[in-house]
C-alpha positions as semicolon CSV with decimal commas, in nm:
position;residue;x (nm);y (nm);z (nm)
1;M;11,959;14,890;10,402
2;H;11,854;14,525;10,399
3;S;12,132;14,428;10,189
4;A;12,486;14,267;10,317
5;L;12,764;14,052;10,245
6;Y;12,858;13,713;10,336
7;E;13,196;13,550;10,392
8;A;13,116;13,183;10,316
9;T;13,217;12,830;10,270
10;V;13,121;12,622;9,990
11;M;13,111;12,208;10,007
12;H;13,028;11,960;9,741
13;H;13,076;11,634;9,873
14;R;12,945;11,330;9,611
15;V;12,880;11,003;9,767
16;R;12,799;10,755;9,476
17;P;12,915;10,593;9,244
18;F;13,234;10,686;9,442
19;R;13,350;10,971;9,726
20;H;13,457;11,317;9,623
21;R;13,491;11,595;9,825
22;F;13,590;11,962;9,791
23;T;13,554;12,289;9,938
24;Y;13,640;12,644;9,902
25;R;13,596;12,998;9,994
26;V;13,400;13,255;9,867
27;F;13,183;13,565;9,960
28;S;12,814;13,611;9,818
29;L;12,625;13,955;9,818
30;L;12,267;13,920;9,926
31;L;12,096;14,227;9,769
32;D;11,740;14,386;9,834
33;L;11,585;14,439;9,494
34;D;11,500;14,772;9,585
35;E;11,838;14,909;9,717
36;I;12,048;14,788;9,413
37;G;12,064;15,138;9,263
38;A;12,105;15,328;9,592
39;L;12,422;15,059;9,706
40;G;12,540;15,170;9,328
41;R;12,507;15,523;9,395
42;K;12,631;15,504;9,777
43;L;12,970;15,259;9,702
44;R;13,245;15,375;9,532
45;L;13,383;14,985;9,467
46;F;13,005;14,855;9,356
47;S;12,803;14,970;9,069
48;H;12,505;14,905;8,889
49;N;12,507;14,786;8,512
50;R;12,829;14,989;8,510
51;F;13,207;14,845;8,502
52;N;13,380;14,862;8,845
53;L;13,537;14,625;9,124
54;F;13,239;14,457;9,176
55;S;12,930;14,530;9,005
56;F;12,552;14,392;8,958
57;R;12,395;14,396;8,595
58;D;12,055;14,330;8,527
59;R;12,126;14,148;8,211
60;D;12,282;13,847;8,450
61;F;11,940;13,754;8,613
62;G;11,636;13,656;8,508
63;D;11,487;13,781;8,163
64;G;11,770;14,007;8,122
65;G;11,517;14,315;8,238
66;D;11,413;14,478;8,564
67;T;11,509;14,167;8,806
68;R;11,234;14,235;9,043
69;A;10,962;14,252;8,769
70;W;11,083;13,920;8,642
71;V;11,005;13,745;8,986
72;E;10,637;13,890;9,006
73;R;10,552;13,764;8,695
74;L;10,692;13,447;8,764
75;L;10,507;13,444;9,086
76;T;10,165;13,576;8,900
77;S;10,240;13,232;8,641
78;K;10,240;12,989;8,948
79;G;9,974;13,105;9,107
80;H;10,089;13,300;9,383
81;D;9,864;13,565;9,486
82;F;10,029;13,702;9,797
83;P;10,101;14,105;9,804
84;V;10,510;14,092;9,752
85;G;10,765;14,273;9,965
86;R;11,097;14,283;9,984
87;I;11,290;14,037;9,773
88;Q;11,640;13,965;9,870
89;L;11,871;13,789;9,622
90;L;12,179;13,601;9,729
91;C;12,458;13,575;9,419
92;F;12,823;13,637;9,344
93;P;12,932;13,991;9,241
94;R;13,061;14,077;8,933
95;V;13,452;14,105;8,954
96;L;13,644;14,270;8,730
97;G;13,382;14,280;8,480
98;Y;13,326;13,845;8,506
99;V;13,089;13,665;8,710
100;F;12,950;13,302;8,700
101;N;12,663;13,227;8,905
102;P;12,587;12,838;8,923
103;L;12,295;12,941;9,148
104;S;12,118;13,223;9,296
105;V;11,882;13,208;9,562
106;Y;11,601;13,473;9,605
107;Y;11,399;13,524;9,916
108;I;11,059;13,697;9,845
109;R;10,882;13,822;10,159
110;D;10,529;13,959;10,150
111;T;10,440;14,317;10,277
112;H;10,441;14,190;10,640
113;G;10,796;14,069;10,607
114;V;10,672;13,673;10,582
115;L;10,925;13,482;10,369
116;R;10,671;13,306;10,135
117;A;10,905;13,165;9,873
118;V;11,228;13,069;9,774
119;L;11,316;13,103;9,393
120;Y;11,650;12,912;9,284
121;E;11,815;13,030;8,961
122;V;12,037;12,741;8,790
123;T;12,286;12,835;8,509
124;N;12,504;12,579;8,405
125;T;12,827;12,587;8,204
126;Y;12,642;12,571;7,881
127;R;12,466;12,885;7,973
128;D;12,129;12,722;7,990
129;R;11,903;12,855;8,289
130;H;11,606;12,759;8,462
131;S;11,480;12,845;8,811
132;Y;11,260;12,657;9,045
133;L;10,974;12,811;9,238
134;L;10,860;12,676;9,565
135;P;10,674;12,780;9,828
136;A;10,844;12,858;10,163
137;T;10,713;12,652;10,476
138;G;10,859;12,582;10,783
139;D;10,903;12,671;11,153
140;G;11,073;13,000;11,069
141;R;11,417;12,866;11,120
142;I;11,466;12,574;10,871
143;I;11,263;12,542;10,501
144;R;11,275;12,233;10,362
145;Q;11,165;12,187;9,998
146;E;11,192;11,963;9,639
147;C;11,161;11,945;9,376
148;D;11,250;11,725;9,038
149;K;11,557;11,836;8,841
150;N;11,444;12,016;8,512
151;L;11,795;12,137;8,361
152;Y;12,130;11,963;8,315
153;V;12,363;12,083;8,543
154;S;12,691;11,851;8,578
155;P;12,771;11,596;8,333
156;F;12,806;11,321;8,591
157;I;12,476;11,313;8,712
158;G;12,163;11,255;8,518
159;M;11,855;11,393;8,459
160;D;11,663;11,130;8,667
161;A;11,715;11,315;8,976
162;R;11,549;11,527;9,228
163;Y;11,665;11,809;9,449
164;H;11,617;11,843;9,805
165;F;11,681;12,162;9,945
166;K;11,748;12,296;10,342
167;L;11,779;12,662;10,419
168;S;11,795;12,884;10,677
169;E;11,656;13,248;10,638
170;P;11,930;13,546;10,637
171;G;12,088;13,663;10,928
172;D;12,374;13,712;11,111
173;A;12,456;13,355;10,989
174;L;12,312;13,185;10,619
175;A;12,327;12,845;10,492
176;V;12,208;12,658;10,195
177;A;12,200;12,324;10,128
178;I;12,079;12,091;9,849
179;R;12,059;11,688;9,846
180;E;12,058;11,531;9,472
181;E;11,901;11,226;9,479
182;T;11,903;10,955;9,181
183;P;11,641;10,618;9,171
184;E;12,016;10,481;9,338
185;G;12,007;10,683;9,624
186;S;12,167;11,034;9,736
187;V;12,460;11,126;9,534
188;L;12,541;11,477;9,605
189;F;12,564;11,702;9,887
190;A;12,587;12,056;9,821
191;A;12,610;12,353;10,100
192;L;12,695;12,724;10,123
193;S;12,734;12,863;10,497
194;G;12,848;13,206;10,541
195;V;12,908;13,498;10,829
196;R;12,716;13,847;10,761
197;K;12,854;14,161;10,724
198;P;12,839;14,521;10,652
199;L;12,796;14,597;10,282
200;S;13,037;14,876;10,262
201;D;13,353;14,986;10,092
202;G;13,606;14,883;10,347
203;I;13,450;14,508;10,358
204;L;13,404;14,499;9,960
205;A;13,802;14,578;9,968
206;R;13,881;14,323;10,230
207;M;13,738;14,091;10,038
208;F;13,881;14,139;9,711
209;I;14,231;14,146;9,906
210;R;14,128;13,801;10,031
211;H;13,941;13,644;9,756
212;P;14,106;13,809;9,406
213;L;13,928;13,706;9,107
214;M;13,682;13,474;9,308
215;T;13,426;13,430;9,024
216;L;13,716;13,309;8,779
217;K;13,798;13,091;9,051
218;V;13,427;12,955;9,075
219;I;13,439;12,890;8,690
220;G;13,814;12,727;8,709
221;G;13,694;12,528;9,007
222;I;13,381;12,345;8,822
223;H;13,612;12,237;8,514
224;W;13,889;12,127;8,746
225;E;13,707;11,911;8,956
226;A;13,514;11,798;8,680
227;L;13,813;11,664;8,531
228;K;13,909;11,467;8,836
229;L;13,566;11,325;8,822
230;W;13,630;11,203;8,465
231;R;13,975;11,032;8,573
232;K;13,798;10,883;8,819
233;G;13,574;10,674;8,577
234;A;13,250;10,870;8,609
235;R;13,027;10,810;8,418
236;V;12,909;11,088;8,142
237;F;12,553;11,153;8,053
238;R;12,427;11,299;7,750
239;H;12,349;11,689;7,700
240;P;11,970;11,736;7,649
241;A;11,810;12,059;7,539
242;P;11,686;12,283;7,854
243;P;11,306;12,273;7,926
244;D;11,141;12,498;7,664
245;T;10,956;12,692;8,049
246;E;11,162;12,942;8,232
247;V;11,052;12,796;8,588
248;S;10,918;12,507;8,735
249;G;10,889;12,403;9,122
250;E;10,646;12,224;9,332
251;Q;10,615;12,181;9,732
252;V;10,633;11,847;9,907
253;A;10,767;11,891;10,239
254;G;10,659;12,057;10,557
255;D;10,760;12,176;10,921
256;T;11,057;12,028;11,035
257;H;11,345;12,117;11,310
258;E;11,606;11,925;11,164
259;P;11,918;12,104;11,104
260;L;12,090;12,181;10,762
261;Y;12,300;11,907;10,684
262;A;12,598;11,882;10,796
263;V;12,893;12,016;10,625
264;G;13,082;11,677;10,632
265;R;12,814;11,440;10,588
């Protein structure tokens, strides 16, 4: 199985116009899209398209249908013509039927196992959704990518912004870091870093004990931190309509040997 679980820490650090930082513990699933059905049959605590303690439902991702077919369609629409092999999805599972994934990350490999592209699927609290499809280049350890922001996410950051991604390929450890930049400079650093664990009923039961109702905590935490930002006087930006297209992206940065953003930066 190429699927796994990562027990992780999420960090958000706002640096402009004032500092605001928080961290919380989560766990994420790394699911090979071709293994999800088999995992649902193998595990007692995880189901595919059925209610369980933990579950994955196709309707929560992409166009709500076959997730792999949706990713392949986006690749074709953006001119990627490599033979698609394994696709792994980093996401939160449904916990007792509920999930909210602010960011889902798809690692897309060719038939030789080489990481060729990364798809970032962003969902805001208004249930708008947009994806960013970026070619993967780097030295095999760290991937750097950039693209303009096209979906309204935080009410306290405007649309005139650009994302800078740094991420590692999933291994014994995993990291995804994002720097959001506006014309005034960097405004937000966000990072997820985790340690790989096998995906088993025992591990899932342990995660439920350690992180009960995790996905409710995620959405609750988003609103709680927003309230604190509003009380600090953060400017509220208007919520524009979501983009007409479901995917965008571009490639700017190339190879690098720089480390991921430090959590305390």
